[in-house]
PDB file of C-alpha atoms in Angstrom:
ATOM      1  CA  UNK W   1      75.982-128.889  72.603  1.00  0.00           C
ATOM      2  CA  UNK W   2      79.811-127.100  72.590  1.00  0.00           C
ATOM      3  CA  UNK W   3      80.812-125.639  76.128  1.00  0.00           C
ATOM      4  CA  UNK W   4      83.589-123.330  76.173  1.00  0.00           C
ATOM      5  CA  UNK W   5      85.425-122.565  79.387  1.00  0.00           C
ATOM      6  CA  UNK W   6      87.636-119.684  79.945  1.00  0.00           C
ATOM      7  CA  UNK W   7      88.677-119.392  82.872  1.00  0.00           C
ATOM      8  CA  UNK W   8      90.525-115.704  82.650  1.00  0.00           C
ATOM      9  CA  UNK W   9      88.735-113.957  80.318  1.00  0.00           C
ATOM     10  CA  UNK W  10      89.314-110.224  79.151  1.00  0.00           C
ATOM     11  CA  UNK W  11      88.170-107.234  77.845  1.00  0.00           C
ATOM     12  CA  UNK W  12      90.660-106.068  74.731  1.00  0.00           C
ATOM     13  CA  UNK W  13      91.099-102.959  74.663  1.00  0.00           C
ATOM     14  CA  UNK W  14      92.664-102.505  70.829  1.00  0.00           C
ATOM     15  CA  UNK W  15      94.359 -98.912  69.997  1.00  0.00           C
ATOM     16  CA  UNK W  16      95.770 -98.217  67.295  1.00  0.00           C
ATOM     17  CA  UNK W  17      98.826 -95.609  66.697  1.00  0.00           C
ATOM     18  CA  UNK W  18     100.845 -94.083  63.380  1.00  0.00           C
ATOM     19  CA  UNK W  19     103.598 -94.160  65.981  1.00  0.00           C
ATOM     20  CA  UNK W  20     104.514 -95.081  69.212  1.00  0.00           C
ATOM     21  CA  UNK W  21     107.313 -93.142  71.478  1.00  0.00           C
ATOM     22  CA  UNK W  22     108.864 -93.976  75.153  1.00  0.00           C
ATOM     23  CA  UNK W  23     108.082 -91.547  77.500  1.00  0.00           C
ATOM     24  CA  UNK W  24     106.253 -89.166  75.231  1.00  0.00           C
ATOM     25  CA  UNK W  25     102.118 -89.121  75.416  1.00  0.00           C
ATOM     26  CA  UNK W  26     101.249 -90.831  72.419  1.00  0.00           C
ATOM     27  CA  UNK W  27      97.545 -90.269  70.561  1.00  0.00           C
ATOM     28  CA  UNK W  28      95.443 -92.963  68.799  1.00  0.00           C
ATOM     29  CA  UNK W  29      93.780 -93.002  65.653  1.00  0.00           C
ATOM     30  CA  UNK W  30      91.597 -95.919  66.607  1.00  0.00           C
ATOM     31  CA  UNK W  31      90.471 -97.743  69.532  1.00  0.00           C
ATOM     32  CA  UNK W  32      88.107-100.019  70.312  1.00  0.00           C
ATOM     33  CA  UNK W  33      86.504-102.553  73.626  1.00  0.00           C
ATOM     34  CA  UNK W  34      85.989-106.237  72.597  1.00  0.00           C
ATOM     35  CA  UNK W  35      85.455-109.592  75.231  1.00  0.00           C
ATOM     36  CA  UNK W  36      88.401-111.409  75.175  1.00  0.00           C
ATOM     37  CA  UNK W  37      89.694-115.041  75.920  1.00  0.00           C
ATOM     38  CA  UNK W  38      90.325-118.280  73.998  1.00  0.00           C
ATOM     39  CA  UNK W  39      87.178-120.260  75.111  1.00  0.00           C
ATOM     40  CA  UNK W  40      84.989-116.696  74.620  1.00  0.00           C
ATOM     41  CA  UNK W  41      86.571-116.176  70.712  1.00  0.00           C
ATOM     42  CA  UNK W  42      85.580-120.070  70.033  1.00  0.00           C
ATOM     43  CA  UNK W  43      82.143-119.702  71.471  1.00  0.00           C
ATOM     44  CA  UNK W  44      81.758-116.015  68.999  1.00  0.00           C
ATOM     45  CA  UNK W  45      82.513-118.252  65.621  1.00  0.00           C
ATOM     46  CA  UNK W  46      80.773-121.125  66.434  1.00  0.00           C
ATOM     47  CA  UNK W  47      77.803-118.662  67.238  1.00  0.00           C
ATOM     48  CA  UNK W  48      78.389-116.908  63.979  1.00  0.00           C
ATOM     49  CA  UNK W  49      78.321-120.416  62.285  1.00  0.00           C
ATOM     50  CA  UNK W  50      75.372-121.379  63.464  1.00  0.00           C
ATOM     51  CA  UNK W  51      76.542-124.145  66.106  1.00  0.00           C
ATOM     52  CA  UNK W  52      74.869-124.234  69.362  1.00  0.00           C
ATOM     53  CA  UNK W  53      77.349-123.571  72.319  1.00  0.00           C
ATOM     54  CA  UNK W  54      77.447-122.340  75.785  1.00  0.00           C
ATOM     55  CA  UNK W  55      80.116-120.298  77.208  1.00  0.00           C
ATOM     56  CA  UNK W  56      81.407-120.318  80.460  1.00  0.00           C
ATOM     57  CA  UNK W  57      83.323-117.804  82.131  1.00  0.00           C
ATOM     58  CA  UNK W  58      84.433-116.660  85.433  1.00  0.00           C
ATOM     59  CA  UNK W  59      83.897-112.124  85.979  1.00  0.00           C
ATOM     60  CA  UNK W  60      84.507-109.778  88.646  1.00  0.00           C
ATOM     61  CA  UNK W  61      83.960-106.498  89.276  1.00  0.00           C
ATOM     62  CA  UNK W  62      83.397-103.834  87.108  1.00  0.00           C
ATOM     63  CA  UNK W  63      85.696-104.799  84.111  1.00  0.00           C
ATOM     64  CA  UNK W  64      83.477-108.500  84.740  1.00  0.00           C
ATOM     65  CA  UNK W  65      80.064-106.397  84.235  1.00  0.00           C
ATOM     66  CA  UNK W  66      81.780-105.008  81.363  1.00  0.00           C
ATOM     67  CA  UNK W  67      82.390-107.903  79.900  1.00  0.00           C
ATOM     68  CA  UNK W  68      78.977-109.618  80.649  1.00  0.00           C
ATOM     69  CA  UNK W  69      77.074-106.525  78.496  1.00  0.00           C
ATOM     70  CA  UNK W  70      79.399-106.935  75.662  1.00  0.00           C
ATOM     71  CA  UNK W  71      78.506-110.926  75.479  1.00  0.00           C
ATOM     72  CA  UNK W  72      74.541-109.945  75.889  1.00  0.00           C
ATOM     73  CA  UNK W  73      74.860-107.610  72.648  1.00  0.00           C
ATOM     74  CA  UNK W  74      76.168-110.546  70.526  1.00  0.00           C
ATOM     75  CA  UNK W  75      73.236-112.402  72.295  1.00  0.00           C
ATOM     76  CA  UNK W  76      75.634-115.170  73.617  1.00  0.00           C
ATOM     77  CA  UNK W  77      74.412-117.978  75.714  1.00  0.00           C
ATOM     78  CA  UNK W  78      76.935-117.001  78.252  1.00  0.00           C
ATOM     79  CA  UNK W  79      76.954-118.579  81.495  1.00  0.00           C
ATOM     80  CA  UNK W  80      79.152-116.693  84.343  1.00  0.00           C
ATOM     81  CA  UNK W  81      80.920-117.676  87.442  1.00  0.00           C
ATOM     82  CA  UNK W  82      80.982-114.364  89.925  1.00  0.00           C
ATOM     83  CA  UNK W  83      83.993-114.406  91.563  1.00  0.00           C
ATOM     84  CA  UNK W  84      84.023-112.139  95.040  1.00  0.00           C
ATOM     85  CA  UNK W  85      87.175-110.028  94.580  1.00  0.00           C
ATOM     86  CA  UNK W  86      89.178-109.119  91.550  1.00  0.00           C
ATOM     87  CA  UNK W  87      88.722-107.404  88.248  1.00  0.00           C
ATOM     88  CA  UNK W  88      88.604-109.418  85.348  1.00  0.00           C
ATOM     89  CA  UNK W  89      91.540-108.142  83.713  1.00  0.00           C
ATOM     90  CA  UNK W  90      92.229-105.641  80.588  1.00  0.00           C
ATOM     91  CA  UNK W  91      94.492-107.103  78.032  1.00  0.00           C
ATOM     92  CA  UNK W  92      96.132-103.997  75.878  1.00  0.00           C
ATOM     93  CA  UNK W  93      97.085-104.222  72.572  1.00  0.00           C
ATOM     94  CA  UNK W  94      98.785-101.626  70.831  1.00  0.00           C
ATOM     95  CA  UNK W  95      99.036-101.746  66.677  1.00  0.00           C
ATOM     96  CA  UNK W  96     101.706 -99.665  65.085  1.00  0.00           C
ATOM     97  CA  UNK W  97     103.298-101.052  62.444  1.00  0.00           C
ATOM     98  CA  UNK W  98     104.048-104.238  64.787  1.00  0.00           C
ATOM     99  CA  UNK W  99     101.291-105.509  67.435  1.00  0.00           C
ATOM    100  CA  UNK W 100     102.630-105.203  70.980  1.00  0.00           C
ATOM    101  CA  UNK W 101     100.381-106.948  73.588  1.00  0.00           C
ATOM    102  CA  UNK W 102      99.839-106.073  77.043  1.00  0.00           C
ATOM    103  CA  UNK W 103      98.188-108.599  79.184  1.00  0.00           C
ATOM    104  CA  UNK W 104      96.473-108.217  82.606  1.00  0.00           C
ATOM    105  CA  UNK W 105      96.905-111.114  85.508  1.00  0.00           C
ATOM    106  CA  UNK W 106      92.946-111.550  85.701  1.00  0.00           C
ATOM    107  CA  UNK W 107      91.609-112.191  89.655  1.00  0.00           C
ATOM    108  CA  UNK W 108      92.055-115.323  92.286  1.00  0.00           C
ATOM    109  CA  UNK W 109      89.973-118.202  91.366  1.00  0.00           C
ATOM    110  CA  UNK W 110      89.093-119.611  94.976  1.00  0.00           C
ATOM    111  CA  UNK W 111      88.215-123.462  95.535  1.00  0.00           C
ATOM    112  CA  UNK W 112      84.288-122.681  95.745  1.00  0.00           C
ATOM    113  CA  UNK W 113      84.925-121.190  92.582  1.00  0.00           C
ATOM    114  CA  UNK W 114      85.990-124.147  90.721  1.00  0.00           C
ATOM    115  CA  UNK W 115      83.141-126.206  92.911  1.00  0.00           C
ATOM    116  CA  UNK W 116      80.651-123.845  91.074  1.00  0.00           C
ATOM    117  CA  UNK W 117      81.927-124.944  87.624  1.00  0.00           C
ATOM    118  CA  UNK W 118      82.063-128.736  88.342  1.00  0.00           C
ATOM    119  CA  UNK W 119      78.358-128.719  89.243  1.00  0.00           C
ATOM    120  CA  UNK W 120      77.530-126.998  85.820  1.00  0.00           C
ATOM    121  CA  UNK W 121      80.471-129.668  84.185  1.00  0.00           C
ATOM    122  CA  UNK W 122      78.206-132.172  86.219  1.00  0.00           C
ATOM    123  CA  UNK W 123      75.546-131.648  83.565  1.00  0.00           C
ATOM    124  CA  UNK W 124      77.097-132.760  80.513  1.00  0.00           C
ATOM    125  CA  UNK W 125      76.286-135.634  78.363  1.00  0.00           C
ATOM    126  CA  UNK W 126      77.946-138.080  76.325  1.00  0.00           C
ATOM    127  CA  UNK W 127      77.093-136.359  73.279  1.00  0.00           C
ATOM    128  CA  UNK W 128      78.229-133.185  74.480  1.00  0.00           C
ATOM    129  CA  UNK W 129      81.992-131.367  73.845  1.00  0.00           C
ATOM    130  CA  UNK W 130      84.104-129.429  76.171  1.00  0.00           C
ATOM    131  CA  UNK W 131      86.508-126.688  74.855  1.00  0.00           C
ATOM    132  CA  UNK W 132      89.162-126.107  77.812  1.00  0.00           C
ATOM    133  CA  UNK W 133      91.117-123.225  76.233  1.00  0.00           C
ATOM    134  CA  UNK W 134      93.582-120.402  77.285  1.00  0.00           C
ATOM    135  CA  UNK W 135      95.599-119.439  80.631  1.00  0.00           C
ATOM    136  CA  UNK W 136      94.888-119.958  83.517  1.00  0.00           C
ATOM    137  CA  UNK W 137      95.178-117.552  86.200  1.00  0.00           C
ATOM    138  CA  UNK W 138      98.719-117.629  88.315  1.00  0.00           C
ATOM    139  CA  UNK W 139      96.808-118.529  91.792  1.00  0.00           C
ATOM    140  CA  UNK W 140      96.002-121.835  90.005  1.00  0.00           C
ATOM    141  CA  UNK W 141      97.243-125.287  89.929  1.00  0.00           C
ATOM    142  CA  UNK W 142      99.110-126.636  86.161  1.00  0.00           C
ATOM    143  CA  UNK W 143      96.313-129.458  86.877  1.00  0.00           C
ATOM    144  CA  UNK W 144      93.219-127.790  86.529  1.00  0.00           C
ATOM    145  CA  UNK W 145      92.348-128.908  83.291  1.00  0.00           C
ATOM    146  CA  UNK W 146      93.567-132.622  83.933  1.00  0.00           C
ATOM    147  CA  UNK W 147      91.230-132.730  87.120  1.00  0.00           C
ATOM    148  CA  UNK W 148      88.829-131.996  85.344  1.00  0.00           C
ATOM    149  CA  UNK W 149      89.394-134.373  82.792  1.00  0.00           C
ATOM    150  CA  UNK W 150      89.405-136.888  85.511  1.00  0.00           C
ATOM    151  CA  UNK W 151      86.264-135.704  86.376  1.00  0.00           C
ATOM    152  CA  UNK W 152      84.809-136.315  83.622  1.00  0.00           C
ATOM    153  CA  UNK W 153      86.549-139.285  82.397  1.00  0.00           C
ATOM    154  CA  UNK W 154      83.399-142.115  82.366  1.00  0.00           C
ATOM    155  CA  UNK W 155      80.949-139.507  80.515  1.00  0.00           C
ATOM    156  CA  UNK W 156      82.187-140.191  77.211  1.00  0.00           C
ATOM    157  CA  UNK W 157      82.368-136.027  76.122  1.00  0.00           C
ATOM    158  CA  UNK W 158      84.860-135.217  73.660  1.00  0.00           C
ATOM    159  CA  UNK W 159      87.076-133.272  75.293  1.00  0.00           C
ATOM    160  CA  UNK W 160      89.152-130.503  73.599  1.00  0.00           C
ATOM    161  CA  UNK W 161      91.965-129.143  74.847  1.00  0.00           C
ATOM    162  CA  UNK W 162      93.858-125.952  73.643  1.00  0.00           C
ATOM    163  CA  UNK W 163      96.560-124.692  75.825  1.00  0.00           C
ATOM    164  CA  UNK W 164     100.499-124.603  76.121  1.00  0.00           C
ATOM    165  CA  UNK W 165     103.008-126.083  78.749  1.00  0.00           C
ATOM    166  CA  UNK W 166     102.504-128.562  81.639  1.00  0.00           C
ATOM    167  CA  UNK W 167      97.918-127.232  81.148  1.00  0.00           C
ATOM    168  CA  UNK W 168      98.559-129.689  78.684  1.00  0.00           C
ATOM    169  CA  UNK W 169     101.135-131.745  78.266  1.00  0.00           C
ATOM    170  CA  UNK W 170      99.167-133.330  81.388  1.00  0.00           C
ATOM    171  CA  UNK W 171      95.793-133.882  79.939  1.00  0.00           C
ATOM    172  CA  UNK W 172      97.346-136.353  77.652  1.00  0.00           C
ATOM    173  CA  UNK W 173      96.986-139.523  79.891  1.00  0.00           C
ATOM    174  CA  UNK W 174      93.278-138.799  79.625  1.00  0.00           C
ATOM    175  CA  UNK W 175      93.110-138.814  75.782  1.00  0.00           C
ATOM    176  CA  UNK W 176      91.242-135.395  75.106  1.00  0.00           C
ATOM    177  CA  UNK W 177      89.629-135.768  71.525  1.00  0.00           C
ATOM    178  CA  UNK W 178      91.832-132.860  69.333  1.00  0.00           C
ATOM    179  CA  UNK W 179      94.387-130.875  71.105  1.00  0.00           C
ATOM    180  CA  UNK W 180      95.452-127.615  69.264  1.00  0.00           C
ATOM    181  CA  UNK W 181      99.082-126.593  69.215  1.00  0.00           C
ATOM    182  CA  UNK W 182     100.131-124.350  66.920  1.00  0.00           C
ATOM    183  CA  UNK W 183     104.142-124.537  65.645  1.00  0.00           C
ATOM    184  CA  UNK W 184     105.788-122.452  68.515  1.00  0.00           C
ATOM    185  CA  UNK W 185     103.715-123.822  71.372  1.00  0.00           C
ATOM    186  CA  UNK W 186     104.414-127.507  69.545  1.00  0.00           C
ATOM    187  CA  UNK W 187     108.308-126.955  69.293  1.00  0.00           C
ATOM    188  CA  UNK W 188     108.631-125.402  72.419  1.00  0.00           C
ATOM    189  CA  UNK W 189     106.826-128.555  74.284  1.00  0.00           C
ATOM    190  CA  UNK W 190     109.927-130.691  72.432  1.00  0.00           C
ATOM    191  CA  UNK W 191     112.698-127.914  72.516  1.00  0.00           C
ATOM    192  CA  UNK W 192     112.980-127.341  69.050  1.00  0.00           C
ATOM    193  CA  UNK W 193     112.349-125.283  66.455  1.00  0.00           C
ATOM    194  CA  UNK W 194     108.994-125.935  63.948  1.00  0.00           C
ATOM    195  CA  UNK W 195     109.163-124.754  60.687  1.00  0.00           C
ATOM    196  CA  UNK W 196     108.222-126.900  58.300  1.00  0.00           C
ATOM    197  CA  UNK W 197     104.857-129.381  57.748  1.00  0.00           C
ATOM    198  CA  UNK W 198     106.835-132.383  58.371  1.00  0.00           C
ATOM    199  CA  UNK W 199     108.028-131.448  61.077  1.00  0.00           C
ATOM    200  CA  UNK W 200     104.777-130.843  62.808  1.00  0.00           C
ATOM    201  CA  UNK W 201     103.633-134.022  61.623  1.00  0.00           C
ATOM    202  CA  UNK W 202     106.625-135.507  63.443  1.00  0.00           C
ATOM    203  CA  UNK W 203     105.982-134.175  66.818  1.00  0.00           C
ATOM    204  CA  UNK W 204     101.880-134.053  66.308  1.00  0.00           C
ATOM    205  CA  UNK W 205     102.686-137.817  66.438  1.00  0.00           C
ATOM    206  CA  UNK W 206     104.574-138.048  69.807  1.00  0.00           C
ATOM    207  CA  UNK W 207     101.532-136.140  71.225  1.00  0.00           C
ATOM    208  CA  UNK W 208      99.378-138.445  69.467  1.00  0.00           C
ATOM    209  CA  UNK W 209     101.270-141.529  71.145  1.00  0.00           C
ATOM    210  CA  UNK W 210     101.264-139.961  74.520  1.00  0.00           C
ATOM    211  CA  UNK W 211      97.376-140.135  74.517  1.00  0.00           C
ATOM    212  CA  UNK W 212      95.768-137.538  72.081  1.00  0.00           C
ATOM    213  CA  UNK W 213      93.307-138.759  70.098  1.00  0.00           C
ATOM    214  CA  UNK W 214      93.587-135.905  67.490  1.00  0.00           C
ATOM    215  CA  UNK W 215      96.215-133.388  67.095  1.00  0.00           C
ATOM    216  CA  UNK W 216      96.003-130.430  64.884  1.00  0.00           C
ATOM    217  CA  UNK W 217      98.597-127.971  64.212  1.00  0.00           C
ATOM    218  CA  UNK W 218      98.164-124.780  63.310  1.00  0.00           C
ATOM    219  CA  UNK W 219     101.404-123.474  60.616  1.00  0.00           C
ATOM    220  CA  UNK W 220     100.400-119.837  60.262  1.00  0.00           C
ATOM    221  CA  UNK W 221     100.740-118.793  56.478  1.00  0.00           C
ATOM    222  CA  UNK W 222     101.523-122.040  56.074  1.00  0.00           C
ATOM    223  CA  UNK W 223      98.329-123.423  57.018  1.00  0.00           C
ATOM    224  CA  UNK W 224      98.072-126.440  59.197  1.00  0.00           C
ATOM    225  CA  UNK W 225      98.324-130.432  59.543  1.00  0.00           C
ATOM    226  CA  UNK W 226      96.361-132.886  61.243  1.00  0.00           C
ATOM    227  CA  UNK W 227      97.234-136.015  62.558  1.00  0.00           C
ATOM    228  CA  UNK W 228      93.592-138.257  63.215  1.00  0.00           C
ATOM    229  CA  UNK W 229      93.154-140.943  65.683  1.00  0.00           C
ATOM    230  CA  UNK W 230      92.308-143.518  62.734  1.00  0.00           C
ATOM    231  CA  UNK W 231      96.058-143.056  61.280  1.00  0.00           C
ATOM    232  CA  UNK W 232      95.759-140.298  58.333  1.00  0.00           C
ATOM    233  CA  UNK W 233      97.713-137.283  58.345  1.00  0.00           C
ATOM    234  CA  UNK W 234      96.294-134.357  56.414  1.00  0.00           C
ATOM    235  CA  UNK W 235      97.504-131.140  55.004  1.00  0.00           C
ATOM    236  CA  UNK W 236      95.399-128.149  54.111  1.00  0.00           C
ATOM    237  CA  UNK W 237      97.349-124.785  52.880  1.00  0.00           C
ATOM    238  CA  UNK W 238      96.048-121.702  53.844  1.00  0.00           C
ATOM    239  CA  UNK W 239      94.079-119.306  51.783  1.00  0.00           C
ATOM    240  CA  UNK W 240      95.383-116.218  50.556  1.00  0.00           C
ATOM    241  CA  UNK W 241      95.038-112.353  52.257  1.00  0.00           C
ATOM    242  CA  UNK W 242      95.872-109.436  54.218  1.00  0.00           C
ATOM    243  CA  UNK W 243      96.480-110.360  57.370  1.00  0.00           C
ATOM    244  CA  UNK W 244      94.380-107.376  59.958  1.00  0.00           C
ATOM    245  CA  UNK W 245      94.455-108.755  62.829  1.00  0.00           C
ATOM    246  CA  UNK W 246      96.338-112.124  64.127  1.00  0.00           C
ATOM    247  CA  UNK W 247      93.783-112.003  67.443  1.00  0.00           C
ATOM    248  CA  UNK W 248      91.680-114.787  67.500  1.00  0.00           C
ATOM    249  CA  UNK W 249      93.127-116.643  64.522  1.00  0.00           C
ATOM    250  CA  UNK W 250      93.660-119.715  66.442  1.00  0.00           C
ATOM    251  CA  UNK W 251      90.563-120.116  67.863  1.00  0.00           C
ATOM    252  CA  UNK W 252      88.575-119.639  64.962  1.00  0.00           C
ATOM    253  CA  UNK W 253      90.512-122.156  63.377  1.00  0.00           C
ATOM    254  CA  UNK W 254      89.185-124.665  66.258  1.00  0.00           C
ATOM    255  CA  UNK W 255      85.612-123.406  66.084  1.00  0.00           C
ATOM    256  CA  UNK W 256      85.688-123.827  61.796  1.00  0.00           C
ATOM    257  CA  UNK W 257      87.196-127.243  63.003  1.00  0.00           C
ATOM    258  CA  UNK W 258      84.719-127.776  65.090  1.00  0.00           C
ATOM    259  CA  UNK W 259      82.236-126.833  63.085  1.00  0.00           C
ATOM    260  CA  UNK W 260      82.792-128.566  60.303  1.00  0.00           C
ATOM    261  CA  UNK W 261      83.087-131.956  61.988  1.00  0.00           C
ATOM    262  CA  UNK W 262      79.982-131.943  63.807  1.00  0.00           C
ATOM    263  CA  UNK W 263      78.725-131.017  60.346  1.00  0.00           C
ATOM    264  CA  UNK W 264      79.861-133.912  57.941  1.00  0.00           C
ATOM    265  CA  UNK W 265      81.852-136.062  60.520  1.00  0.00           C
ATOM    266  CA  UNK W 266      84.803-135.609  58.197  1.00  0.00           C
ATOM    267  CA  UNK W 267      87.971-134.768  59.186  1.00  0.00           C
ATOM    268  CA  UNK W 268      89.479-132.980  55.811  1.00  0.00           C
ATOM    269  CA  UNK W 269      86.090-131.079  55.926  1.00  0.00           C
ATOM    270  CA  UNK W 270      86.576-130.198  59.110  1.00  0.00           C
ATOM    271  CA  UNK W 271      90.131-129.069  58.459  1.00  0.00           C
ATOM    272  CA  UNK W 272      89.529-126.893  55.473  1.00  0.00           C
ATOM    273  CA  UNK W 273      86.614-124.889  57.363  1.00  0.00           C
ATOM    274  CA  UNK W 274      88.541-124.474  60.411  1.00  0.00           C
ATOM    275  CA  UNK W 275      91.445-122.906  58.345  1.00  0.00           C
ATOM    276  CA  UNK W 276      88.965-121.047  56.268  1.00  0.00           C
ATOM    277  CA  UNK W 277      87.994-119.622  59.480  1.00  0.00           C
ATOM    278  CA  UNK W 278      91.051-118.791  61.316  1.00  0.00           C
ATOM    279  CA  UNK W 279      92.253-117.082  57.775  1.00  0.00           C
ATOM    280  CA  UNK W 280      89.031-115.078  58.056  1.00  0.00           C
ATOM    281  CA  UNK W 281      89.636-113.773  61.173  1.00  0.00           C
ATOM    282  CA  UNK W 282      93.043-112.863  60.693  1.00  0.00           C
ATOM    283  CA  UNK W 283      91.994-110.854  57.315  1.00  0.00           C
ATOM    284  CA  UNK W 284      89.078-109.104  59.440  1.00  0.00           C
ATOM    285  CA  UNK W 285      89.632-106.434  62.130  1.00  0.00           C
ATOM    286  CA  UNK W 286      87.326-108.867  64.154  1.00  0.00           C
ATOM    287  CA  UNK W 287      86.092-112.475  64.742  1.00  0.00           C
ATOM    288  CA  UNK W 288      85.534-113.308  61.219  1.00  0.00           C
ATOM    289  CA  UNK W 289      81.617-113.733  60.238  1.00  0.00           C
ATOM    290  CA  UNK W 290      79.528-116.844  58.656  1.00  0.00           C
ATOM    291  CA  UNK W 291      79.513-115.042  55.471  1.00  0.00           C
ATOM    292  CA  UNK W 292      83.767-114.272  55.392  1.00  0.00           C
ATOM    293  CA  UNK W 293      84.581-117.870  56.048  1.00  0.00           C
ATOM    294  CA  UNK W 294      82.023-119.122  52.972  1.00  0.00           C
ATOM    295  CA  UNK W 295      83.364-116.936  50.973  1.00  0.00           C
ATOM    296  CA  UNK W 296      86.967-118.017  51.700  1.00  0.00           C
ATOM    297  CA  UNK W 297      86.015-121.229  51.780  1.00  0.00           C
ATOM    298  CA  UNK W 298      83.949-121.606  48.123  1.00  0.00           C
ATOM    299  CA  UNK W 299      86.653-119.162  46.047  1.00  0.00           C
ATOM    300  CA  UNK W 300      90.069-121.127  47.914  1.00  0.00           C
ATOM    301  CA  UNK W 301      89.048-124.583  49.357  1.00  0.00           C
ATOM    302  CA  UNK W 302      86.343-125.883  47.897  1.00  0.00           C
TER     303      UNK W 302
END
């Protein structure tokens, strides 16, 4: 079993606009309500490619309930932590030409909030994963998802870790399984610049030496390398299309990874689907479907 944890989810709240003007009212031709949050989109793809996952997320108040209804009409296997006070928060996003994101704080995650989670971590097994992916919420510690690493260290899960800055930088001591950078969050960790696939395969490696087991990078257009605990480095480019919508893209590109590897228990397999799926997504107005990644996949990777 995948379990996803997101520990400041969202409801998106996408309009779209032929133009946008300061301090004028401004009308959409579109809008639409989707759940939101990096741990949440992985859990959607995986669903919609068949793999068995759980998804954990902390809700309050009405935006929370919100939330919770939308997950029940995809039929998720959602699991929620309640939190007392709060609103889980709105995230914006405005397309008009360019996409201009506005992004809520999301509500105070309180110690016997966290307590609740480790007693549902407390039931994993050594055959399970654990996606810790996204922000966290400003009231809480850079360390939250190395405690729980800690935590968790003698169970033997694979542990998967996508998130920027110190959320993981630390984790690395506790060698999480794949951790998912894509090129700005990767140059920014080193202070430079990423642009090119060797590049990325450069600094993949320092993450790899600090204590990642697996690093993949995610290149945009470009498509994305990954550097595997058993020494190979592999390149996959990505497919071609209109990019939609760049929401998501990411994390389908981790659940196609993870997919794929629990599949065949092949790392260039896995790499291929996951870009297959993050390329689907980004050519879809939503999470891309089973159905959009095969067909990527057959007519551009196989």
């Amino acid at each position: 079993m995948i379990y996803t944890v997101t520990f400041n989810p969202s409801l998106d709240y996408i309009l779209d606009l032929t133009e946008f003007e300061r301090n004028q009212v401004n009308r959409t031709t579109g809008e639409k309500i989707l759940p939101g949050g990096k741990g949440i989109n992985v859990s959607i793809v995986l669903q919609n490619l068949g793999i068995d996952n759980r998804a954990i997320c902390f809700t309050s108040g009405f935006t929370g309930e919100a939330l919770k209804a939308l997950l029940m009409q995809r039929d998720m296997n959602a699991d929620f932590i309640d939190i007392a006070n709060g609103l889980t928060r709105i995230n914006v996003k405005m397309r008009c030409g360019d996409e201009t994101e506005v992004n809520g704080q999301g509500p105070e995650i309180k110690s016997e909030d966290i307590a609740e989670l480790y007693e549902k971590l407390g039931y994993l097994d050594q055959d399970d994963y654990l996606v810790l992916a996204g922000s966290l919420p400003d009231c809480m510690s850079k360390t939250t998802y190395m405690d729980i690493m800690q935590m968790l260290q003698y169970n033997n899960n694979k542990i998967i870790v996508d998130a920027t800055g110190e959320l993981l930088t630390n984790v690395l001591p506790y060698h999480p399984f794949l951790i998912k950078p894509n090129r700005t969050e990767l140059g920014n960790l080193f202070g430079v610049e990423v642009t090119t696939m060797d590049q990325a395969e450069v600094y993949a490696k320092q993450l790899q030496e600090r204590g990642a087991r697996n690093v993949l990078v995610s290149m945009s257009y470009q498509g994305a390398v990954l550097v595997t605990e058993d020494g190979r480095v592999i390149r996959a480019a990505a497919p071609k299309g209109q990019v939609k919508n760049s929401v998501g893209a990411g994390d389908s590109m981790l659940a196609g990874f993870l997919a794929g590897y629990i599949e065949r228990d092949d790392y260039e397999y896995a790499l291929k689907l996951g870009i297959c799926a993050g390329s689907a997504s980004a050519f879809s107005e939503e999470l891309a479907t089973k159905e959009e990644i095969d067909t990527l996949f057959q007519t551009q990777m196989a």
